[in-house]
Structure formats: structure tokens, C-alpha cells
mmCIF file of C-alpha atoms and ligand atoms in Angstrom:
data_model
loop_
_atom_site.group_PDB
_atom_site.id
_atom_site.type_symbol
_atom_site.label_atom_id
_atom_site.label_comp_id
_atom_site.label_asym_id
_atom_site.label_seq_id
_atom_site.Cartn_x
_atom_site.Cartn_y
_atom_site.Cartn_z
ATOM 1 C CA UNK G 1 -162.175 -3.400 -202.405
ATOM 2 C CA UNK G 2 -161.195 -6.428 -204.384
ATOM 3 C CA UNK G 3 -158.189 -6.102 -206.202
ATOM 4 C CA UNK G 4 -157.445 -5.655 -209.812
ATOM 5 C CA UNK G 5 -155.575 -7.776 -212.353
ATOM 6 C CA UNK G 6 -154.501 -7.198 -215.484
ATOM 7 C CA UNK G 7 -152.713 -8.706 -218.394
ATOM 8 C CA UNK G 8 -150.063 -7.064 -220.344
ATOM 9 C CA UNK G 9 -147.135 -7.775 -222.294
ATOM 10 C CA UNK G 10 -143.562 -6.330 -221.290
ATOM 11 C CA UNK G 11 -141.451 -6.722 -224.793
ATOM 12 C CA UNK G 12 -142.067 -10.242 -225.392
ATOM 13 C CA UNK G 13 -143.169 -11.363 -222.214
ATOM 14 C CA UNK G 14 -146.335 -11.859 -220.555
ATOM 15 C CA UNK G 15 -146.833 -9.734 -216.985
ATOM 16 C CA UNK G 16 -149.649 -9.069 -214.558
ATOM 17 C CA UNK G 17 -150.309 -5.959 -212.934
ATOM 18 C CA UNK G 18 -151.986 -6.149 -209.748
ATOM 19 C CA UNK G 19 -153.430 -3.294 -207.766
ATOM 20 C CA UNK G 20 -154.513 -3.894 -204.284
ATOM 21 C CA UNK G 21 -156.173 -0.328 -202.375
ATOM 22 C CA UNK G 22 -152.056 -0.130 -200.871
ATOM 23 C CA UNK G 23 -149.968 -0.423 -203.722
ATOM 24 C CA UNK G 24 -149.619 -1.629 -207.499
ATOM 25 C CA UNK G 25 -147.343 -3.970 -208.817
ATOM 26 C CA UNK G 26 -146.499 -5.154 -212.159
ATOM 27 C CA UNK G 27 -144.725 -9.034 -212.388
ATOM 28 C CA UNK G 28 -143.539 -11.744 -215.101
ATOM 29 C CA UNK G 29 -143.724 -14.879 -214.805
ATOM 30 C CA UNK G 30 -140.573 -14.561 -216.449
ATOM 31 C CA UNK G 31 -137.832 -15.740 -213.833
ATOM 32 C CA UNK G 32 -140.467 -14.643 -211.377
ATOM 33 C CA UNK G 33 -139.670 -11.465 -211.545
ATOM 34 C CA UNK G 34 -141.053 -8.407 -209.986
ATOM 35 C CA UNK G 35 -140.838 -5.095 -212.357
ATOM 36 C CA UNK G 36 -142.508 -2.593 -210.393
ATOM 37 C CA UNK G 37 -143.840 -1.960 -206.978
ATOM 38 C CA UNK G 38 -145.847 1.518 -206.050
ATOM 39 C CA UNK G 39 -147.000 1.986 -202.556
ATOM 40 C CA UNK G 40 -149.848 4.439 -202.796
ATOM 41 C CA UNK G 41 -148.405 6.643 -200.346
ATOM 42 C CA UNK G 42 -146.389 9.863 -200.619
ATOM 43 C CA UNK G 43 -145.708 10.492 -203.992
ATOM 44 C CA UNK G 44 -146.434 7.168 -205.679
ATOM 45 C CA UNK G 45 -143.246 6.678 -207.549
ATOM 46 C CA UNK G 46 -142.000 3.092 -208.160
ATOM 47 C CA UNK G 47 -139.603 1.754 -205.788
ATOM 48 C CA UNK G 48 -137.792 -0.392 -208.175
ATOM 49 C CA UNK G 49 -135.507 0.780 -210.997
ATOM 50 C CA UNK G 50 -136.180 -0.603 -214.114
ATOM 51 C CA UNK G 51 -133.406 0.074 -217.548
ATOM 52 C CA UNK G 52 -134.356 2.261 -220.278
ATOM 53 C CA UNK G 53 -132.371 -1.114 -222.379
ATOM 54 C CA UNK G 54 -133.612 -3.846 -220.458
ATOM 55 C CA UNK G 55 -134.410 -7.095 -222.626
ATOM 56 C CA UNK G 56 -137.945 -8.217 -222.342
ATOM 57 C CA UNK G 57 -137.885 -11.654 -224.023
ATOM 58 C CA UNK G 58 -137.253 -15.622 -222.856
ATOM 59 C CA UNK G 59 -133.961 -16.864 -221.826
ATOM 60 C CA UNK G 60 -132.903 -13.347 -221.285
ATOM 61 C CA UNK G 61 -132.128 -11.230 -217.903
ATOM 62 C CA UNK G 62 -134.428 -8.490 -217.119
ATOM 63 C CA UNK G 63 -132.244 -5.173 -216.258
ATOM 64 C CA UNK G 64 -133.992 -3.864 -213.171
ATOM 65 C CA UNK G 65 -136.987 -5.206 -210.612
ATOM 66 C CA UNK G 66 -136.058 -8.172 -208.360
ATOM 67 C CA UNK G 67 -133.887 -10.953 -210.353
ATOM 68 C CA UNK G 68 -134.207 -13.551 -208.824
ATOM 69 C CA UNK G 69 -130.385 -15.453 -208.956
ATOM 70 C CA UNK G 70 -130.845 -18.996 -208.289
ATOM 71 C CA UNK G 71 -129.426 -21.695 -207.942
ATOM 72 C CA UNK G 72 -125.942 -20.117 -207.505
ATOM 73 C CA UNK G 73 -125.179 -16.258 -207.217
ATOM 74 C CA UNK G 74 -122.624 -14.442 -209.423
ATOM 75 C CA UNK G 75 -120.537 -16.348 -211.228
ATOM 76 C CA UNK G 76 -119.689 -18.762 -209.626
ATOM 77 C CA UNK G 77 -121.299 -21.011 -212.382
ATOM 78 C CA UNK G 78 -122.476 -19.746 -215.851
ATOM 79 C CA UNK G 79 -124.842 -18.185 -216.964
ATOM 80 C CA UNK G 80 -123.760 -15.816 -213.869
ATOM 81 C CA UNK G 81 -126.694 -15.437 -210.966
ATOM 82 C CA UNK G 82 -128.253 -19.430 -212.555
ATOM 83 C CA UNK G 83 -130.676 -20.026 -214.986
ATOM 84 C CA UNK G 84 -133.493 -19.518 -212.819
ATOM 85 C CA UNK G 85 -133.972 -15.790 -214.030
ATOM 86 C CA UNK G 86 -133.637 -16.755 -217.663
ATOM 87 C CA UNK G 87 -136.686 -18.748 -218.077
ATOM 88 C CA UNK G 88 -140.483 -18.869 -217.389
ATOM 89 C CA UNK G 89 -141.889 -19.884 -214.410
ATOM 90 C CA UNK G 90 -145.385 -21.672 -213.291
ATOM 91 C CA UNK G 91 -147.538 -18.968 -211.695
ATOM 92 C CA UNK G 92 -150.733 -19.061 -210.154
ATOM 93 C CA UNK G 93 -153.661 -17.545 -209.885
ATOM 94 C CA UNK G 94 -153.284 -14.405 -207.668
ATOM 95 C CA UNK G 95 -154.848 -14.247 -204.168
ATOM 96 C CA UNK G 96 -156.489 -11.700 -201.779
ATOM 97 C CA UNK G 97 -155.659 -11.809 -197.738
ATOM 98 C CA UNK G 98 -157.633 -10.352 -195.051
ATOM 99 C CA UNK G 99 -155.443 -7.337 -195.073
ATOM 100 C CA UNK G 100 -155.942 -6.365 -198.778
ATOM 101 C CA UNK G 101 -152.703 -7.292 -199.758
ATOM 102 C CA UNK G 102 -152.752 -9.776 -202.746
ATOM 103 C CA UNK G 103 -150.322 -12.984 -202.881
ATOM 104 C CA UNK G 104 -148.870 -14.741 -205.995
ATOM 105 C CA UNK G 105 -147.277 -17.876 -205.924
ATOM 106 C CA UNK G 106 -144.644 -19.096 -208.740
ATOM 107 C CA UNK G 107 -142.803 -22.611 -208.666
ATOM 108 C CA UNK G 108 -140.161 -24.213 -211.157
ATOM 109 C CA UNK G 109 -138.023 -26.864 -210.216
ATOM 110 C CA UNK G 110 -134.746 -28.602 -212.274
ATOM 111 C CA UNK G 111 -135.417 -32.066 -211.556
ATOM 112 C CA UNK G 112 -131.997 -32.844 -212.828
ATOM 113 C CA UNK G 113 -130.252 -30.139 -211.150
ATOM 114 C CA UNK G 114 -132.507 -31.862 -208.254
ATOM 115 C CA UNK G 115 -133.957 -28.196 -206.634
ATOM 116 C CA UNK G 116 -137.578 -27.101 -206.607
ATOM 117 C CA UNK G 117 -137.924 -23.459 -206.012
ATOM 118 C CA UNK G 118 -141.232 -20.853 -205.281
ATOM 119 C CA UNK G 119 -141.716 -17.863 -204.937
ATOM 120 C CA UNK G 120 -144.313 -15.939 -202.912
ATOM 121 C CA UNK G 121 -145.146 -12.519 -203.833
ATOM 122 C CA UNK G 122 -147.206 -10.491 -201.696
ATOM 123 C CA UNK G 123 -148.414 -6.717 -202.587
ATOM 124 C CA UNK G 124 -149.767 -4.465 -200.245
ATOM 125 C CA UNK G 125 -148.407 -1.629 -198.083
ATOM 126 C CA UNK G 126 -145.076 -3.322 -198.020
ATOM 127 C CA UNK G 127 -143.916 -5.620 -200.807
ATOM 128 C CA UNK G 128 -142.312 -8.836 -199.531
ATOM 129 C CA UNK G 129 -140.717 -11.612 -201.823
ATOM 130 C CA UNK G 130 -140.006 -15.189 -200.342
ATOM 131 C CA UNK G 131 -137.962 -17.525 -202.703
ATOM 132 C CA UNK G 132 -138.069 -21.156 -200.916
ATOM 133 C CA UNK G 133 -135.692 -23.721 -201.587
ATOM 134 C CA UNK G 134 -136.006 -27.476 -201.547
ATOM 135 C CA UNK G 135 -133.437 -30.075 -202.261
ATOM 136 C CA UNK G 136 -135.777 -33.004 -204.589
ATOM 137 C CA UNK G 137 -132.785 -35.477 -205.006
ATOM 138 C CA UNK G 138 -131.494 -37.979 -202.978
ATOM 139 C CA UNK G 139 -128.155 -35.872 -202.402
ATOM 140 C CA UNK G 140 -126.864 -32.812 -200.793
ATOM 141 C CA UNK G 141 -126.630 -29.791 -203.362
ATOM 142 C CA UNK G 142 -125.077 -26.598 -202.943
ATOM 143 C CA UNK G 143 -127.037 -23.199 -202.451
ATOM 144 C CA UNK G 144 -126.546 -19.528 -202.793
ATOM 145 C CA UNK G 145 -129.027 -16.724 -204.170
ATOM 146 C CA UNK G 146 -130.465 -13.687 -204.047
ATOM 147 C CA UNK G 147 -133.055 -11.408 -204.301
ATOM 148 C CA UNK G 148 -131.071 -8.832 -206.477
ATOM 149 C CA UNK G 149 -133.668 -5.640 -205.987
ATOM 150 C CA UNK G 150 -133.040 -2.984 -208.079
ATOM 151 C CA UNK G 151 -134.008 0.813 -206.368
ATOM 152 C CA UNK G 152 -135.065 3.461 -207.735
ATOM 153 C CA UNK G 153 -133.755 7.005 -206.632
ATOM 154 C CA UNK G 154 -133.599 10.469 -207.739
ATOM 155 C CA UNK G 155 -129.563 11.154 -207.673
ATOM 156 C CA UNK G 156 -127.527 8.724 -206.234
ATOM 157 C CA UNK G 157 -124.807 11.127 -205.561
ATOM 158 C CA UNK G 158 -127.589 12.612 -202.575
ATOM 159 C CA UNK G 159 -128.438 9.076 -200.954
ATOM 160 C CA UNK G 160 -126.866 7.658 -198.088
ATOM 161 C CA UNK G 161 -127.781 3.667 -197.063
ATOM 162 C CA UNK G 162 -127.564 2.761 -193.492
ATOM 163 C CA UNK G 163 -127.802 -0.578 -191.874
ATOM 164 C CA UNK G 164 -124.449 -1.511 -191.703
ATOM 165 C CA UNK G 165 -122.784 1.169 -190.021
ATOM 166 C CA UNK G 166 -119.596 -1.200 -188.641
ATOM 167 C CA UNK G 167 -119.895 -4.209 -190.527
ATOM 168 C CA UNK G 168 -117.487 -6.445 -192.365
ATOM 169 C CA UNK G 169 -117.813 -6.312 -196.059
ATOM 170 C CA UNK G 170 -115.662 -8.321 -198.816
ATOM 171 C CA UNK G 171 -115.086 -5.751 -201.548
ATOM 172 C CA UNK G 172 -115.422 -7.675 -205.123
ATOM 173 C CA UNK G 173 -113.938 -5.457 -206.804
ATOM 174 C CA UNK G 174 -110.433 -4.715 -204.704
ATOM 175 C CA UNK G 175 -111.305 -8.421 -203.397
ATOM 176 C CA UNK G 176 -110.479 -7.262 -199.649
ATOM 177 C CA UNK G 177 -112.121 -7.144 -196.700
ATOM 178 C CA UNK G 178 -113.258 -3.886 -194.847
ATOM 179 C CA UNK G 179 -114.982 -2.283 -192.545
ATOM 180 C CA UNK G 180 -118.143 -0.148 -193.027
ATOM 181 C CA UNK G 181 -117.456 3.015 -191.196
ATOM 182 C CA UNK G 182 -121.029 5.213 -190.693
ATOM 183 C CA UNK G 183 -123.429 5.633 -193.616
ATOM 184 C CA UNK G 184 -122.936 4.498 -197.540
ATOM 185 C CA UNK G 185 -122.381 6.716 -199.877
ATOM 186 C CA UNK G 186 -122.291 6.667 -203.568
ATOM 187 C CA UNK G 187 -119.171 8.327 -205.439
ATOM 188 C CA UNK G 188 -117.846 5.268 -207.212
ATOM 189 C CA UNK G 189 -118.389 1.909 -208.195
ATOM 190 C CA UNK G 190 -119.835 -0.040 -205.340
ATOM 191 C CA UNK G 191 -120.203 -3.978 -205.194
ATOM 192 C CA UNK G 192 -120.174 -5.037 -201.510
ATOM 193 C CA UNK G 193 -120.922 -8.307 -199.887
ATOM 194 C CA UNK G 194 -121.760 -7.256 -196.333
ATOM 195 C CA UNK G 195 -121.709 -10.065 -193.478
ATOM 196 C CA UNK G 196 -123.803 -10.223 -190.441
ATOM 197 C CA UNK G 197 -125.129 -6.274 -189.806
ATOM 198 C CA UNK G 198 -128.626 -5.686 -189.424
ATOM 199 C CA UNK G 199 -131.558 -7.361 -191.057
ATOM 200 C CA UNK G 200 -132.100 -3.772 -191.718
ATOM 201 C CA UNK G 201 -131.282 -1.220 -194.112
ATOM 202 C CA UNK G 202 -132.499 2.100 -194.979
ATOM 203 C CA UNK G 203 -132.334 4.109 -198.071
ATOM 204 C CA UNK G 204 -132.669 7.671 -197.039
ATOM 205 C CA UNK G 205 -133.217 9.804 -200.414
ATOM 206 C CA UNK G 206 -133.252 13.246 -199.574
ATOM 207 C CA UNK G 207 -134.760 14.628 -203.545
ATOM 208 C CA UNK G 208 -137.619 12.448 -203.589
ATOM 209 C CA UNK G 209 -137.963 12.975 -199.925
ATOM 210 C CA UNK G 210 -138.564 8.955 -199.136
ATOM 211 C CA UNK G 211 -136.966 6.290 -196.786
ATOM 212 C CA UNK G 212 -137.028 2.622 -198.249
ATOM 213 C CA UNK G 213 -136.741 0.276 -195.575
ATOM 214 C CA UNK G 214 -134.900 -2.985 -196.793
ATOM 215 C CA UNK G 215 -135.422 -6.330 -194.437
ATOM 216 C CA UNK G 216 -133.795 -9.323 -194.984
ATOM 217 C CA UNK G 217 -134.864 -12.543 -193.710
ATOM 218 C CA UNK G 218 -132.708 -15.916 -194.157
ATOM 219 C CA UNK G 219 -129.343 -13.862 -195.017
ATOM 220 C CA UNK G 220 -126.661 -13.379 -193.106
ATOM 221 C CA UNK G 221 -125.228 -11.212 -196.439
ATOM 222 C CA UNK G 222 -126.545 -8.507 -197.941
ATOM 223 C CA UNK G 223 -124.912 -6.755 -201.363
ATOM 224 C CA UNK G 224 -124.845 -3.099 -202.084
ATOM 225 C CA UNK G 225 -123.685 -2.179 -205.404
ATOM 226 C CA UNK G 226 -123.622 0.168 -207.620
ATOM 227 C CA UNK G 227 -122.171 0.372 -211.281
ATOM 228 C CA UNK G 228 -120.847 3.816 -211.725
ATOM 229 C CA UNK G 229 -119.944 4.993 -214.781
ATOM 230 C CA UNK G 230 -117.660 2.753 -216.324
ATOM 231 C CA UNK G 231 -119.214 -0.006 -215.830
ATOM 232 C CA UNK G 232 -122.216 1.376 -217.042
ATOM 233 C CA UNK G 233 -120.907 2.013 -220.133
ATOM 234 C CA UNK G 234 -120.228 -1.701 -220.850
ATOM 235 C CA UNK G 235 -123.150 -2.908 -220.342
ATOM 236 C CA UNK G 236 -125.236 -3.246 -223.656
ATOM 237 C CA UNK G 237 -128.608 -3.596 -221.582
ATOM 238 C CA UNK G 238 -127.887 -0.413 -219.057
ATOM 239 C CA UNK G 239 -127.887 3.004 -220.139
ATOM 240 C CA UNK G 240 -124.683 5.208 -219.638
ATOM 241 C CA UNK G 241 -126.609 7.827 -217.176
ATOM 242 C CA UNK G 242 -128.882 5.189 -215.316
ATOM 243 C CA UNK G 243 -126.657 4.221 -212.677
ATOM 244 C CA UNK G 244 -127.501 7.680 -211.464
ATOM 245 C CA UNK G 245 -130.772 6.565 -210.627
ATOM 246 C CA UNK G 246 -130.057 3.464 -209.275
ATOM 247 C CA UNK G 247 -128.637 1.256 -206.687
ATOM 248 C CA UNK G 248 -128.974 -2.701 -205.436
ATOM 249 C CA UNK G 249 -129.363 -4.085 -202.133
ATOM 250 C CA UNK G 250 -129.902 -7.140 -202.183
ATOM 251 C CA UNK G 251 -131.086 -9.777 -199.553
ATOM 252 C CA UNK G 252 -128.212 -12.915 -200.470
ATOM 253 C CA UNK G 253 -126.873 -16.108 -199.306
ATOM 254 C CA UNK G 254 -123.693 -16.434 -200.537
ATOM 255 C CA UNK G 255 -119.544 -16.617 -199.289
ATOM 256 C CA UNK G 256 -119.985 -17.862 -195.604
ATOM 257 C CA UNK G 257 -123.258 -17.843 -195.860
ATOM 258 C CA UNK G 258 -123.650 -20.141 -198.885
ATOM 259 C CA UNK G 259 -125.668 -23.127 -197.848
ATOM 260 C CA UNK G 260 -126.144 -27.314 -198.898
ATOM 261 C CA UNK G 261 -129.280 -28.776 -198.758
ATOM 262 C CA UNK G 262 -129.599 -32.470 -197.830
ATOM 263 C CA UNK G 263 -131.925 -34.829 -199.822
ATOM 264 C CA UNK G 264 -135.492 -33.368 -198.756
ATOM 265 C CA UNK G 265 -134.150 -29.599 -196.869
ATOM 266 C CA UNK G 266 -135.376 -26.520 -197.735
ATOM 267 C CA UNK G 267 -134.284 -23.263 -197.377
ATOM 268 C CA UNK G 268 -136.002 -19.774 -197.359
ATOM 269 C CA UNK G 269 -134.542 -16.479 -198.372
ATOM 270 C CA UNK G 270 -137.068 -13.308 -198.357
ATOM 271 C CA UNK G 271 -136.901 -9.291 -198.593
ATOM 272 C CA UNK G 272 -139.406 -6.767 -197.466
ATOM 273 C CA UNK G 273 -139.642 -3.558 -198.944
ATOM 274 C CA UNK G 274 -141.665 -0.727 -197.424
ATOM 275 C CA UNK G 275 -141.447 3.119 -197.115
ATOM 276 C CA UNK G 276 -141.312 4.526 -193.756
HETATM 277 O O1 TA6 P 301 -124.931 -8.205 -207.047
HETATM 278 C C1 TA6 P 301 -123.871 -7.470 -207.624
HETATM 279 C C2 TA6 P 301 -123.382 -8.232 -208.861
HETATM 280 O O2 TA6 P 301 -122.937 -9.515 -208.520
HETATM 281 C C3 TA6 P 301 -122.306 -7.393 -209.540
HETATM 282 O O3 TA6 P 301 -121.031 -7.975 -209.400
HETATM 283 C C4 TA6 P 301 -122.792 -7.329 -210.991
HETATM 284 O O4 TA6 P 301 -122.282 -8.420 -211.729
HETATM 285 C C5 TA6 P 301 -124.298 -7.391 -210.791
HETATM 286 O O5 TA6 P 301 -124.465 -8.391 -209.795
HETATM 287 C C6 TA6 P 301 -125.119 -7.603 -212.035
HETATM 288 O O6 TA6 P 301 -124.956 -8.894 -212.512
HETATM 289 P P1 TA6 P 301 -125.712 -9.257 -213.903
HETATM 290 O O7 TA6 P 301 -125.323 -10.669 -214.211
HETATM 291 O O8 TA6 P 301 -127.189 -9.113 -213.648
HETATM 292 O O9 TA6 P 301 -125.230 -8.234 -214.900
#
């Protein structure tokens, strides 16, 4: 079957749903964000975790989906996670490959920041997101970003993330190092930047009976977090229960792992996300 695309508007912003024979999937061209992402299998709930209080409207971030933080991650500059996220994006027409799935390319580039950036979409059994880098200038330029997914999940409180069972992880909120010991669990706030580990991670959620698979590809860090409740509170586009339902990992280059493009280098960063 050929797929299906529609139109729709998400608060202010235009968005396209597209649904392949696999999976549906609803993106904006809005920072090139992805909002949803159904694989048809099992019970058909969406994968990504979307806020109740999200803003839906230009030069705004979207609570939820994929942001995608470029060209720096956190705050290392402001707005925090770059302006990349905040603005629209060029997007083309989607396209069908052999296999069903459907691609979508996006592009935007800063000429006077001096990076050009796409991303790839591609829906289908598995939902994989490629964000390419290239340095347009005629000098090096710094990189980090990230492909900040947002999860869905019944109860975080009953999830356990493995992956990086044994890993090194900088801890930004006591800003120490540590070491993963077994499984993740979720009974605080969380907001780890794990080194190295597996390209691999796996959210095991025991209520809705499902096991996300997580690659990585291009990342040597990868950032688990979790707001909790406190945290949750303060933020004006999160509701105060949601973080219940809720967690990030998130396929980053950043700390030793930032990068810096010379005039004409290009970087890619990509995730894959995919029940087993
Ligand atoms: O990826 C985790 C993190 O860097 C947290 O420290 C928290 O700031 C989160 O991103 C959300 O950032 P945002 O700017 O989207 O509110």
C-alpha cells in the first residue's frame, strides 16, 4: 500500500501525519521535530511522550517528541539546546522506500553561524532520525547535539533502562562522576550523561508490557533523565504528574564527545527506535 499523508495543525504549527502499513507518525516542520511515532504492533500506543502544556507555536520549544538541540546542547549557549528547535525548518516532500517505510527530509542552515543541518526521518517498523552536520564556513566551529527523545511509559516508578549496566556517567545535577551499577531505575530526579556503554539501550516497561529498543549511532554519550517532581513543578510547559509517564534517552554528542568541524566536515548523529 502507498502511504498516507495528511495535513494538520498542532497549536499554531503546521504538521504532517504519515502512515506507512508499519507505523504512523505525526511531524512539524517546526525544529524538525517528531511528535509521535506508533508502530502498529502490540498495542499501538505512541512511543513518544508528548506534555499535556506543551507550546505549539514559532520560536517556541515543543515539550515532548524528539527536540532536536542543535548547534550546542544544554546550556552551554542560550537559548539552552540552540536555536535550531525554535524555528521552522525546510521540509520536503515525503518519500516511499522499497520496504514501505516512508522518508522525510528537512534542511536549515545559519549561514552566519556557518552550519547547514538535515534531518532524515524515516517511518516504518522502526523509527530512525539522522540529523547531519556540515561546517559551510571557511573555519572550524564547535559541535554538540542531540536527539532529545521523549518516551512514553505507563509508571515510571515500574521501568528499569538497561544498556549501561557499568558505565561512567557525569551526574549534572551532583556534577560527579559515577558508575552505573546494573539496571536504571527511576525514584528521583535523573539527568545523566553516560560515556561510552552500548549503542544500545532498552526500556523494559513491565504495565504496558513493551521493550523500546534505543540505538545510537555517532554518540559516544547518551543522557537519561528524568525530572521528578520538583522539577516538574517548575516548569510552566510540563505538568506536575507527567514526569510519571515519562523519561529521555537521548542519543548526544556532547562533554568528551563534543566535536569541531573544519571548513567543509560533516558530522552525523542518528537514533533508532523500535519495539522488540
Ligand atoms: O537532556 C537533559 C537536559 O539537559 C536537562 O538538564 C533538562 O534541562 C532537559 O534537558 C530539558 O531541557 P529544556 O531546555 O528542553 O527544558
Amino acid at each position: 500500500m502507498a502511504f498516507q499523508m495528511k495535513s494538520e495543525k498542532i497549536g499554531a504549527l503546521d504538521a504532517v501525519r504519515i502512515i506507512t502499513d508499519d507505523a504512523e507518525a505525526l511531524l512539524t516542520p517546526h525544529g524538525a521535530h517528531v511528535l509521535s511515532f506508533r508502530p502498529f504492533v502490540g498495542e499501538g500506543e505512541d512511543v513518544l511522550w508528548g506534555s499535556e502544556k506543551s507550546n505549539y507555536e514559532d520560536g517556541k520549544a515543543i515539550r515532548g517528541g524528539i527536540p532536536v538541540c542543535w548547534p550546542w546542547f544544554g546550556k552551554v549557549n542560550m537559548p539552552a539546546h540552540g536555536f535550531a528547535r525554535l524555528t521552522r525548518w525546510n521540509m520536503d516532500r515525503p518519500t516511499e522506500e522499497a520496504d514501505g517505510s516512508v522518508t522525510v527530509i528537512l534542511t536549515y542552515q545559519n549561514q552566519e553561524y556557518g552550519l547547514a543541518a538535515r534531518v532524515t526521518v524515516n517511518v516504518g517498523k522502526a523509527l530512525t532520525v539522522t540529523l547531519d552536520t556540515e561546517n559551510i564556513s571557511d573555519h572550524a566551529i564547535p559541535l554538540t547535539d542531540a536527539l532529545h527523545t521523549y518516551f512514553h511509559v505507563a509508571d515510571v516508578t515500574k521501568i528499569r533502562v538497561s544498556g549501561f549496566d557499568g558505565c561512567d556517567y557525569y551526574c549534572n545535577l551532583a556534577k560527579t562522576m559515577n558508575r552505573q551499577n546494573g539496571d536504571i531505575i527511576f525514584n528521583r530526579e535523573i539527568d545523566s550523561i553516560y560515556s561510552a556503554g552500548s549503542r544500545k539501550a532498552v526500556i523494559d516497561d513491565p504495565v504496558l508490557d513493551r521493550r523500546i529498543l534505543v540505538e545510537r549511532f555517532g554518540s559516544n554519550t547518551a543522557v537519561v533523565w528524568n525530572p521528578w517532581i520538583e522539577k516538574s513543578a517548575k516548569m510552566e510547559d510540563f505538568g506536575d504528574e507527567e514526569y510519571k509517564n515519562m523519561l529521555c534517552v537521548e542519543a548526544v554528542n556532547t562533554r568528551e564527545d563534543a566535536r569541531t568541524l573544519a571548513p567543509g566536515a560533516k558530522h552525523t548523529l542518528a537514533t533508532r527506535i523500535s519495539l522488540l
